[in-house]
Amino acid sequence: MDFFSFLAVFLLVRRLQKSLKFSPARGKWVPLFTMASWITVGLYILAVIFLHEGLIKIFGGGILLGAIIFGEKEPDFQPLLSFIKAHYPLAAATLLAGLVQVVAIEFFDKYDNYFDFAILGGFIWIFARWATTKKQLQEFNLIQQQNLVLDKLVADRTAELTQQKNELQQTLELLQTTQQQLIQSEKLASLGELTAGIAHEIQNPLNFVNNFSEVSMEMLDEMEQELSKGDTAEAIAIAADIKENLGKIIHHGKRADGIVKGMLQHSRASTGVKEPTNINSLADEYLRLAYHGLRAKDKSFNAEMITHFGDKLPVINVIPQEIGRVLLNLFTNAFYAVHEKQKDGDASYKPTIEVITSASKDFIKIQVKDNGSGIRDEIKQKIMQPFFTTKPTGQGTGLGLSLSYDIVVKGHSGKIDLHSKEGEGSEFIVKLPLI
């Protein structure tokens, strides 16, 4: 009966190794268990050769006890814990038999059958526990196998999602680039619409500059004549007139310079820097540019422009080229609406655009009204969506109001509202915070 403990260790090692068939820890333990199996066989052979029968039992029982304690402590073998503990009776019986055989040989010889029965019973108990835990082990192995399959599915899905994420990131970057290109195209398109208006607006101050320059030249000739006669009083009077003319030349020169600078700001990308801006001047500038831009396309078009600019309107910190773009878009749409209604041929119809600015303690309000054909109720919610346009194909990108909304709401923390009644006209209200 001295070999039962070694056999139990050998079988326990093999059983633990088999339980790792579907475990991720298999690669860690299999080489160790293979080595442990051969070491167990070798230790038994050496024990038989060099040790007394009683010492063999003690040695084998000690090895079995150590294997049991090792198996209990390792987390990887927790599913087999009840099977591992089933080896305690055999280890106890073997150690007890070995100690008695060494210490009291006569007592052992008298009752050796009982000790052998105890060892055999412990060994049979191991197999009984193995039979009851075999089904649990199979279920555990099945779960481990399913876990491996699930882990593979998760890994595959993770790789797929990572690839999709990378593709979406590339698509997002492409869309952002395309968006910037579309925004720049919209800016250039609106600048093209203003070309004729710019030419008209810049022509007026240039005409003044040319006229006052010619008059001043003539007055200089007169002053020279008066000085040659010795009439200094008249020469001084003429000099005062020339000085006044030069002041007008400077005024209209700055007017032309302002128009050019404003259009340069309109055409290039925004710096994102807010500047103190006079909303009345900005609105007046873009209102006339939008009007003359449309008249350049259709000389027959006329509209009444009514402005009610608030007195002592405070200067507000905004990005002027961005707010100018918003105003230009609203004015252009208003003129387009009244022009389209004018084409209906109603002789009594008078196209009218009204611009009102006012201030409260919290914001500046800009109202742009027209008496055009208005906007249908079913499309009011879509009017500020990107690429949505009520204009015929080729006449609108659908980005104007969308960009205006982004500039006012996202860029300046303001509001933009629409009030419209089909057949009567529309009103856009822009509110810009003072702070």
CSV table of C-alpha atoms in Angstrom, one decimal:
chain,number,residue,atom,x,y,z
A,1,MET,CA,0.0,0.0,0.0
A,2,ASP,CA,3.0,2.3,0.0
A,3,PHE,CA,2.6,3.2,-3.6
A,4,PHE,CA,-0.9,4.6,-3.4
A,5,SER,CA,0.2,8.1,-2.3
A,6,PHE,CA,2.6,8.4,-5.2
A,7,LEU,CA,0.0,7.1,-7.6
A,8,ALA,CA,-2.5,9.6,-6.2
A,9,VAL,CA,0.0,12.5,-6.8
A,10,PHE,CA,0.7,11.3,-10.3
A,11,LEU,CA,-3.1,11.1,-11.1
A,12,LEU,CA,-3.8,14.4,-9.5
A,13,VAL,CA,-1.1,16.1,-11.6
A,14,ARG,CA,-2.5,14.6,-14.8
A,15,ARG,CA,-6.1,15.6,-13.8
A,16,LEU,CA,-5.0,19.2,-13.2
A,17,GLN,CA,-3.2,19.2,-16.5
A,18,LYS,CA,-6.3,17.9,-18.3
A,19,SER,CA,-8.5,20.5,-16.7
A,20,LEU,CA,-6.5,23.3,-18.4
A,21,LYS,CA,-7.4,22.0,-21.9
A,22,PHE,CA,-9.3,25.2,-22.8
A,23,SER,CA,-7.7,27.5,-20.3
A,24,PRO,CA,-5.5,30.5,-21.3
A,25,ALA,CA,-3.2,29.3,-18.5
A,26,ARG,CA,-2.5,26.0,-20.3
A,27,GLY,CA,0.8,27.3,-21.7
A,28,LYS,CA,2.0,28.2,-18.2
A,29,TRP,CA,1.2,24.9,-16.4
A,30,VAL,CA,1.5,22.1,-19.0
A,31,PRO,CA,5.4,22.0,-19.1
A,32,LEU,CA,5.5,22.1,-15.2
A,33,PHE,CA,3.0,19.4,-14.8
A,34,THR,CA,4.7,17.1,-17.4
A,35,MET,CA,7.9,17.6,-15.4
A,36,ALA,CA,6.1,17.0,-12.1
A,37,SER,CA,4.7,13.7,-13.4
A,38,TRP,CA,8.1,12.3,-14.2
A,39,ILE,CA,9.6,13.6,-11.0
A,40,THR,CA,6.8,11.8,-9.0
A,41,VAL,CA,7.7,8.5,-10.8
A,42,GLY,CA,11.4,9.0,-10.2
A,43,LEU,CA,10.9,9.8,-6.5
A,44,TYR,CA,8.9,6.6,-6.0
A,45,ILE,CA,11.6,4.5,-7.6
A,46,LEU,CA,14.3,6.1,-5.4
A,47,ALA,CA,12.1,5.7,-2.3
A,48,VAL,CA,11.6,2.0,-3.0
A,49,ILE,CA,15.4,1.5,-3.5
A,50,PHE,CA,16.7,3.5,-0.5
A,51,LEU,CA,13.9,3.8,2.0
A,52,HIS,CA,12.1,1.5,4.5
A,53,GLU,CA,8.5,0.7,3.8
A,54,GLY,CA,7.3,3.0,6.6
A,55,LEU,CA,9.4,5.9,5.4
A,56,ILE,CA,8.1,5.4,1.9
A,57,LYS,CA,4.6,5.9,3.3
A,58,ILE,CA,5.6,9.1,5.2
A,59,PHE,CA,7.5,10.4,2.2
A,60,GLY,CA,4.6,9.7,-0.2
A,61,GLY,CA,2.0,11.1,2.2
A,62,GLY,CA,4.1,14.3,2.6
A,63,ILE,CA,4.4,14.7,-1.2
A,64,LEU,CA,0.7,14.2,-1.6
A,65,LEU,CA,-0.1,16.7,1.2
A,66,GLY,CA,2.2,19.3,-0.4
A,67,ALA,CA,0.4,18.7,-3.8
A,68,ILE,CA,-3.0,19.2,-2.1
A,69,ILE,CA,-1.9,22.5,-0.5
A,70,PHE,CA,-0.4,23.8,-3.7
A,71,GLY,CA,-3.6,23.0,-5.7
A,72,GLU,CA,-5.7,24.7,-3.1
A,73,LYS,CA,-3.8,28.0,-3.3
A,74,GLU,CA,-3.6,28.3,-7.0
A,75,PRO,CA,-6.6,30.4,-8.5
A,76,ASP,CA,-6.4,28.5,-11.8
A,77,PHE,CA,-7.5,25.3,-10.1
A,78,GLN,CA,-10.4,26.6,-8.0
A,79,PRO,CA,-13.0,24.7,-10.1
A,80,LEU,CA,-11.4,21.4,-9.0
A,81,LEU,CA,-11.1,22.5,-5.3
A,82,SER,CA,-13.5,19.8,-4.0
A,83,PHE,CA,-11.6,17.1,-6.0
A,84,ILE,CA,-8.3,18.3,-4.6
A,85,LYS,CA,-9.5,18.3,-1.0
A,86,ALA,CA,-10.8,14.7,-1.5
A,87,HIS,CA,-7.1,13.6,-1.3
A,88,TYR,CA,-6.8,14.6,2.3
A,89,PRO,CA,-8.1,11.3,3.7
A,90,LEU,CA,-5.5,9.3,1.7
A,91,ALA,CA,-2.7,11.7,2.7
A,92,ALA,CA,-3.7,11.4,6.4
A,93,ALA,CA,-4.1,7.6,6.3
A,94,THR,CA,-0.7,7.1,4.6
A,95,LEU,CA,1.2,9.5,6.9
A,96,LEU,CA,-0.5,7.8,10.0
A,97,ALA,CA,0.4,4.3,8.7
A,98,GLY,CA,3.9,5.3,8.0
A,99,LEU,CA,4.5,6.9,11.4
A,100,VAL,CA,3.0,3.9,13.3
A,101,GLN,CA,5.1,1.5,11.2
A,102,VAL,CA,8.3,3.4,12.0
A,103,VAL,CA,7.5,4.1,15.7
A,104,ALA,CA,5.5,1.0,16.7
A,105,ILE,CA,6.2,-1.8,14.3
A,106,GLU,CA,4.6,-4.5,16.5
A,107,PHE,CA,1.4,-2.5,16.8
A,108,PHE,CA,1.4,-1.9,13.0
A,109,ASP,CA,2.0,-5.6,12.3
A,110,LYS,CA,-0.9,-6.5,14.5
A,111,TYR,CA,-3.3,-4.0,12.9
A,112,ASP,CA,-1.8,-3.6,9.4
A,113,ASN,CA,-5.0,-4.8,7.7
A,114,TYR,CA,-6.8,-1.8,9.2
A,115,PHE,CA,-4.2,0.6,8.0
A,116,ASP,CA,-4.2,-0.9,4.6
A,117,PHE,CA,-8.0,-0.7,4.6
A,118,ALA,CA,-7.8,3.0,5.5
A,119,ILE,CA,-5.3,3.8,2.7
A,120,LEU,CA,-7.4,1.8,0.2
A,121,GLY,CA,-10.6,3.6,1.4
A,122,GLY,CA,-8.9,7.0,1.0
A,123,PHE,CA,-7.8,6.1,-2.6
A,124,ILE,CA,-11.4,4.8,-3.4
A,125,TRP,CA,-12.8,8.1,-2.0
A,126,ILE,CA,-10.7,10.0,-4.4
A,127,PHE,CA,-12.2,8.2,-7.4
A,128,ALA,CA,-15.7,8.6,-5.9
A,129,ARG,CA,-15.2,12.4,-5.7
A,130,TRP,CA,-13.6,12.4,-9.2
A,131,ALA,CA,-16.8,10.7,-10.6
A,132,THR,CA,-19.0,13.3,-9.0
A,133,THR,CA,-16.9,16.3,-10.1
A,134,LYS,CA,-16.3,15.0,-13.6
A,135,LYS,CA,-19.6,16.4,-14.8
A,136,GLN,CA,-18.7,19.8,-13.2
A,137,LEU,CA,-15.3,19.7,-14.8
A,138,GLN,CA,-16.9,19.0,-18.2
A,139,GLU,CA,-19.2,21.9,-17.8
A,140,PHE,CA,-16.3,24.1,-16.7
A,141,ASN,CA,-14.3,23.1,-19.7
A,142,LEU,CA,-17.3,23.8,-21.9
A,143,ILE,CA,-17.6,27.3,-20.3
A,144,GLN,CA,-13.8,27.8,-20.8
A,145,GLN,CA,-14.1,26.7,-24.4
A,146,GLN,CA,-17.0,29.1,-25.0
A,147,ASN,CA,-15.0,31.8,-23.3
A,148,LEU,CA,-12.2,31.3,-25.7
A,149,VAL,CA,-14.6,31.5,-28.6
A,150,LEU,CA,-16.1,34.7,-27.1
A,151,ASP,CA,-12.7,36.1,-26.5
A,152,LYS,CA,-11.8,35.5,-30.1
A,153,LEU,CA,-15.1,37.1,-31.3
A,154,VAL,CA,-14.5,40.1,-29.0
A,155,ALA,CA,-10.9,40.4,-30.3
A,156,ASP,CA,-12.2,40.2,-33.9
A,157,ARG,CA,-15.0,42.7,-33.2
A,158,THR,CA,-12.6,45.0,-31.5
A,159,ALA,CA,-10.2,44.9,-34.5
A,160,GLU,CA,-13.2,45.5,-36.8
A,161,LEU,CA,-14.4,48.5,-34.7
A,162,THR,CA,-10.9,49.9,-34.5
A,163,GLN,CA,-10.7,49.7,-38.3
A,164,GLN,CA,-14.1,51.3,-38.6
A,165,LYS,CA,-13.0,54.0,-36.2
A,166,ASN,CA,-9.9,54.8,-38.2
A,167,GLU,CA,-12.0,54.9,-41.4
A,168,LEU,CA,-14.5,57.2,-39.7
A,169,GLN,CA,-11.7,59.4,-38.5
A,170,GLN,CA,-10.3,59.6,-42.0
A,171,THR,CA,-13.8,60.4,-43.3
A,172,LEU,CA,-14.4,63.0,-40.7
A,173,GLU,CA,-11.1,64.7,-41.6
A,174,LEU,CA,-12.1,64.6,-45.2
A,175,LEU,CA,-15.5,66.1,-44.4
A,176,GLN,CA,-13.9,68.8,-42.3
A,177,THR,CA,-11.6,69.6,-45.2
A,178,THR,CA,-14.5,69.6,-47.6
A,179,GLN,CA,-16.5,71.8,-45.3
A,180,GLN,CA,-13.8,74.4,-45.1
A,181,GLN,CA,-13.5,74.3,-48.9
A,182,LEU,CA,-17.3,74.7,-49.2
A,183,ILE,CA,-17.3,77.6,-46.8
A,184,GLN,CA,-14.5,79.3,-48.7
A,185,SER,CA,-16.4,78.7,-51.9
A,186,GLU,CA,-19.5,80.3,-50.4
A,187,LYS,CA,-17.4,83.3,-49.4
A,188,LEU,CA,-16.0,83.7,-52.9
A,189,ALA,CA,-19.4,83.2,-54.4
A,190,SER,CA,-20.8,86.0,-52.2
A,191,LEU,CA,-17.8,88.2,-53.1
A,192,GLY,CA,-18.6,87.6,-56.7
A,193,GLU,CA,-22.2,88.7,-56.1
A,194,LEU,CA,-20.8,91.9,-54.7
A,195,THR,CA,-18.4,92.7,-57.5
A,196,ALA,CA,-20.8,95.1,-59.3
A,197,GLY,CA,-21.9,96.6,-56.1
A,198,ILE,CA,-18.3,97.2,-55.1
A,199,ALA,CA,-17.6,98.9,-58.4
A,200,HIS,CA,-20.7,101.1,-58.0
A,201,GLU,CA,-19.9,102.0,-54.4
A,202,ILE,CA,-16.2,102.7,-55.0
A,203,GLN,CA,-17.0,104.8,-58.1
A,204,ASN,CA,-18.9,107.5,-56.0
A,205,PRO,CA,-16.0,108.4,-53.7
A,206,LEU,CA,-13.6,108.3,-56.7
A,207,ASN,CA,-15.8,110.7,-58.6
A,208,PHE,CA,-15.8,113.1,-55.7
A,209,VAL,CA,-12.0,112.8,-55.4
A,210,ASN,CA,-11.5,113.5,-59.1
A,211,ASN,CA,-14.0,116.4,-59.2
A,212,PHE,CA,-12.6,118.1,-56.1
A,213,SER,CA,-9.0,117.6,-57.4
A,214,GLU,CA,-9.9,119.3,-60.7
A,215,VAL,CA,-11.6,122.2,-58.9
A,216,SER,CA,-8.6,122.5,-56.6
A,217,MET,CA,-6.2,122.7,-59.5
A,218,GLU,CA,-8.3,125.5,-61.0
A,219,MET,CA,-8.4,127.3,-57.7
A,220,LEU,CA,-4.6,127.0,-57.4
A,221,ASP,CA,-4.3,128.8,-60.7
A,222,GLU,CA,-6.6,131.6,-59.5
A,223,MET,CA,-4.6,131.9,-56.3
A,224,GLU,CA,-1.4,132.3,-58.3
A,225,GLN,CA,-3.0,135.1,-60.3
A,226,GLU,CA,-4.2,136.9,-57.2
A,227,LEU,CA,-0.8,136.6,-55.6
A,228,SER,CA,0.8,138.0,-58.7
A,229,LYS,CA,-1.5,141.0,-58.4
A,230,GLY,CA,-0.7,141.4,-54.8
A,231,ASP,CA,-4.2,140.6,-53.6
A,232,THR,CA,-3.3,138.5,-50.6
A,233,ALA,CA,-6.8,138.7,-49.1
A,234,GLU,CA,-8.4,137.0,-52.1
A,235,ALA,CA,-5.5,134.5,-52.2
A,236,ILE,CA,-6.1,133.5,-48.6
A,237,ALA,CA,-9.8,133.0,-49.3
A,238,ILE,CA,-9.0,130.8,-52.2
A,239,ALA,CA,-6.5,128.8,-50.0
A,240,ALA,CA,-9.3,128.3,-47.5
A,241,ASP,CA,-11.5,126.8,-50.2
A,242,ILE,CA,-8.7,124.6,-51.4
A,243,LYS,CA,-8.2,123.3,-47.8
A,244,GLU,CA,-11.9,122.5,-47.6
A,245,ASN,CA,-11.7,120.6,-50.9
A,246,LEU,CA,-8.7,118.6,-49.7
A,247,GLY,CA,-10.7,117.7,-46.6
A,248,LYS,CA,-13.4,116.3,-48.8
A,249,ILE,CA,-10.9,114.5,-50.9
A,250,ILE,CA,-9.4,112.9,-47.8
A,251,HIS,CA,-13.0,111.9,-46.6
A,252,HIS,CA,-14.0,110.3,-49.9
A,253,GLY,CA,-10.5,108.7,-50.2
A,254,LYS,CA,-11.0,107.0,-46.8
A,255,ARG,CA,-14.5,106.0,-47.9
A,256,ALA,CA,-13.0,104.2,-51.0
A,257,ASP,CA,-10.2,102.7,-48.8
A,258,GLY,CA,-12.8,101.4,-46.3
A,259,ILE,CA,-14.8,99.7,-49.1
A,260,VAL,CA,-11.6,98.0,-50.4
A,261,LYS,CA,-10.5,96.9,-46.9
A,262,GLY,CA,-14.0,95.6,-46.1
A,263,MET,CA,-14.1,93.5,-49.2
A,264,LEU,CA,-10.6,92.1,-48.5
A,265,GLN,CA,-11.7,91.1,-45.1
A,266,HIS,CA,-14.8,89.5,-46.6
A,267,SER,CA,-12.8,87.4,-49.0
A,268,ARG,CA,-10.1,86.0,-46.7
A,269,ALA,CA,-10.4,83.5,-43.9
A,270,SER,CA,-11.5,84.9,-40.6
A,271,THR,CA,-8.8,85.6,-38.0
A,272,GLY,CA,-11.2,84.8,-35.2
A,273,VAL,CA,-10.3,88.0,-33.4
A,274,LYS,CA,-13.2,90.2,-32.2
A,275,GLU,CA,-12.9,93.9,-32.8
A,276,PRO,CA,-15.0,96.9,-31.6
A,277,THR,CA,-17.4,97.4,-34.5
A,278,ASN,CA,-20.1,99.9,-35.4
A,279,ILE,CA,-23.1,97.7,-36.4
A,280,ASN,CA,-24.9,100.6,-38.0
A,281,SER,CA,-22.0,101.4,-40.3
A,282,LEU,CA,-21.5,97.7,-41.1
A,283,ALA,CA,-25.2,97.2,-41.9
A,284,ASP,CA,-25.4,100.3,-44.0
A,285,GLU,CA,-22.3,99.3,-46.0
A,286,TYR,CA,-23.5,95.8,-46.8
A,287,LEU,CA,-27.1,96.9,-47.5
A,288,ARG,CA,-26.0,99.1,-50.4
A,289,LEU,CA,-23.4,96.6,-51.7
A,290,ALA,CA,-26.1,93.9,-51.8
A,291,TYR,CA,-28.6,96.2,-53.5
A,292,HIS,CA,-26.2,97.3,-56.2
A,293,GLY,CA,-24.9,93.8,-56.7
A,294,LEU,CA,-28.5,92.7,-57.7
A,295,ARG,CA,-29.1,95.8,-59.8
A,296,ALA,CA,-25.9,94.9,-61.8
A,297,LYS,CA,-27.6,91.7,-62.9
A,298,ASP,CA,-31.0,93.3,-63.6
A,299,LYS,CA,-31.1,97.0,-64.3
A,300,SER,CA,-34.9,97.0,-64.1
A,301,PHE,CA,-34.8,96.1,-60.5
A,302,ASN,CA,-35.6,98.8,-57.9
A,303,ALA,CA,-36.4,98.5,-54.3
A,304,GLU,CA,-37.1,100.9,-51.5
A,305,MET,CA,-34.5,100.6,-48.6
A,306,ILE,CA,-35.8,101.8,-45.3
A,307,THR,CA,-33.3,102.1,-42.4
A,308,HIS,CA,-34.0,102.8,-38.8
A,309,PHE,CA,-30.6,102.7,-37.2
A,310,GLY,CA,-30.7,103.1,-33.4
A,311,ASP,CA,-29.3,106.3,-32.0
A,312,LYS,CA,-26.1,106.0,-29.9
A,313,LEU,CA,-25.9,102.3,-30.6
A,314,PRO,CA,-22.9,101.0,-28.6
A,315,VAL,CA,-19.8,99.7,-30.3
A,316,ILE,CA,-19.8,95.9,-29.9
A,317,ASN,CA,-17.0,93.4,-30.0
A,318,VAL,CA,-17.5,91.0,-32.9
A,319,ILE,CA,-15.6,89.5,-35.8
A,320,PRO,CA,-16.5,92.2,-38.4
A,321,GLN,CA,-16.0,90.1,-41.5
A,322,GLU,CA,-18.1,87.3,-40.1
A,323,ILE,CA,-21.0,89.5,-39.0
A,324,GLY,CA,-20.7,91.3,-42.3
A,325,ARG,CA,-21.1,88.0,-44.1
A,326,VAL,CA,-24.2,87.3,-42.1
A,327,LEU,CA,-25.7,90.7,-42.9
A,328,LEU,CA,-24.8,90.3,-46.6
A,329,ASN,CA,-26.5,86.9,-46.7
A,330,LEU,CA,-29.7,88.3,-45.1
A,331,PHE,CA,-29.8,91.3,-47.4
A,332,THR,CA,-29.1,89.3,-50.5
A,333,ASN,CA,-31.9,86.9,-49.6
A,334,ALA,CA,-34.3,89.7,-48.9
A,335,PHE,CA,-33.6,91.4,-52.2
A,336,TYR,CA,-33.9,88.1,-54.0
A,337,ALA,CA,-37.3,87.5,-52.4
A,338,VAL,CA,-38.8,90.9,-53.3
A,339,HIS,CA,-37.2,90.6,-56.8
A,340,GLU,CA,-38.9,87.2,-57.4
A,341,LYS,CA,-42.2,88.6,-56.2
A,342,GLN,CA,-41.8,91.6,-58.5
A,343,LYS,CA,-41.5,89.3,-61.5
A,344,ASP,CA,-45.1,88.2,-60.9
A,345,GLY,CA,-46.1,91.4,-62.7
A,346,ASP,CA,-48.2,93.1,-60.0
A,347,ALA,CA,-48.0,96.8,-61.0
A,348,SER,CA,-49.0,97.9,-57.5
A,349,TYR,CA,-46.3,95.9,-55.8
A,350,LYS,CA,-43.4,98.0,-54.4
A,351,PRO,CA,-40.4,96.0,-53.2
A,352,THR,CA,-39.3,97.1,-49.8
A,353,ILE,CA,-36.4,96.2,-47.5
A,354,GLU,CA,-36.4,97.5,-44.0
A,355,VAL,CA,-33.4,97.3,-41.6
A,356,ILE,CA,-33.8,98.2,-38.0
A,357,THR,CA,-31.1,98.2,-35.3
A,358,SER,CA,-31.7,98.7,-31.6
A,359,ALA,CA,-30.0,98.0,-28.3
A,360,SER,CA,-31.0,96.8,-24.9
A,361,LYS,CA,-28.9,96.3,-21.8
A,362,ASP,CA,-28.0,92.7,-22.9
A,363,PHE,CA,-27.8,92.7,-26.7
A,364,ILE,CA,-27.9,94.5,-30.0
A,365,LYS,CA,-30.8,93.5,-32.2
A,366,ILE,CA,-30.7,93.7,-36.0
A,367,GLN,CA,-34.0,93.2,-37.9
A,368,VAL,CA,-34.1,92.6,-41.6
A,369,LYS,CA,-37.6,92.7,-43.1
A,370,ASP,CA,-38.9,92.3,-46.6
A,371,ASN,CA,-42.3,92.2,-48.3
A,372,GLY,CA,-41.5,89.3,-50.6
A,373,SER,CA,-43.3,86.0,-51.0
A,374,GLY,CA,-42.5,84.7,-47.6
A,375,ILE,CA,-41.5,81.2,-46.5
A,376,ARG,CA,-43.9,78.2,-46.3
A,377,ASP,CA,-44.5,76.8,-42.8
A,378,GLU,CA,-43.4,73.3,-43.7
A,379,ILE,CA,-39.9,74.4,-44.6
A,380,LYS,CA,-39.2,76.9,-41.8
A,381,GLN,CA,-37.5,74.3,-39.7
A,382,LYS,CA,-35.2,73.3,-42.5
A,383,ILE,CA,-34.3,76.8,-43.7
A,384,MET,CA,-31.0,76.9,-41.7
A,385,GLN,CA,-29.9,73.4,-42.4
A,386,PRO,CA,-26.8,72.9,-44.5
A,387,PHE,CA,-27.4,72.6,-48.3
A,388,PHE,CA,-31.2,73.4,-48.0
A,389,THR,CA,-32.2,76.1,-50.4
A,390,THR,CA,-35.5,77.4,-51.8
A,391,LYS,CA,-33.7,78.8,-54.9
A,392,PRO,CA,-33.6,77.0,-58.2
A,393,THR,CA,-30.7,74.7,-59.0
A,394,GLY,CA,-27.5,76.6,-59.7
A,395,GLN,CA,-28.7,79.8,-57.9
A,396,GLY,CA,-28.0,78.8,-54.3
A,397,THR,CA,-25.7,76.5,-52.4
A,398,GLY,CA,-27.8,76.2,-49.3
A,399,LEU,CA,-24.9,77.2,-47.1
A,400,GLY,CA,-25.7,80.9,-46.6
A,401,LEU,CA,-28.2,80.7,-43.7
A,402,SER,CA,-26.4,77.6,-42.3
A,403,LEU,CA,-23.1,79.5,-42.0
A,404,SER,CA,-25.0,82.6,-40.7
A,405,TYR,CA,-26.5,80.5,-38.0
A,406,ASP,CA,-23.1,79.1,-37.0
A,407,ILE,CA,-21.5,82.5,-37.0
A,408,VAL,CA,-24.2,84.1,-34.8
A,409,VAL,CA,-25.0,81.2,-32.5
A,410,LYS,CA,-21.8,79.3,-32.2
A,411,GLY,CA,-19.3,82.0,-33.0
A,412,HIS,CA,-20.8,84.9,-31.1
A,413,SER,CA,-23.2,83.2,-28.6
A,414,GLY,CA,-26.1,85.1,-30.1
A,415,LYS,CA,-29.5,84.2,-31.6
A,416,ILE,CA,-31.1,84.3,-35.0
A,417,ASP,CA,-34.8,83.9,-35.4
A,418,LEU,CA,-37.2,83.8,-38.4
A,419,HIS,CA,-40.7,85.2,-38.6
A,420,SER,CA,-42.4,84.7,-42.0
A,421,LYS,CA,-45.9,84.5,-43.4
A,422,GLU,CA,-46.4,83.1,-46.9
A,423,GLY,CA,-47.4,85.7,-49.4
A,424,GLU,CA,-46.6,88.7,-47.1
A,425,GLY,CA,-42.8,88.6,-46.4
A,426,SER,CA,-40.2,87.5,-43.9
A,427,GLU,CA,-38.2,89.0,-41.0
A,428,PHE,CA,-34.9,87.7,-39.7
A,429,ILE,CA,-33.9,88.9,-36.2
A,430,VAL,CA,-30.2,88.7,-35.2
A,431,LYS,CA,-29.3,89.3,-31.5
A,432,LEU,CA,-25.7,89.8,-30.5
A,433,PRO,CA,-24.7,89.9,-26.9
A,434,LEU,CA,-23.1,93.1,-25.7
A,435,ILE,CA,-20.6,91.3,-23.5
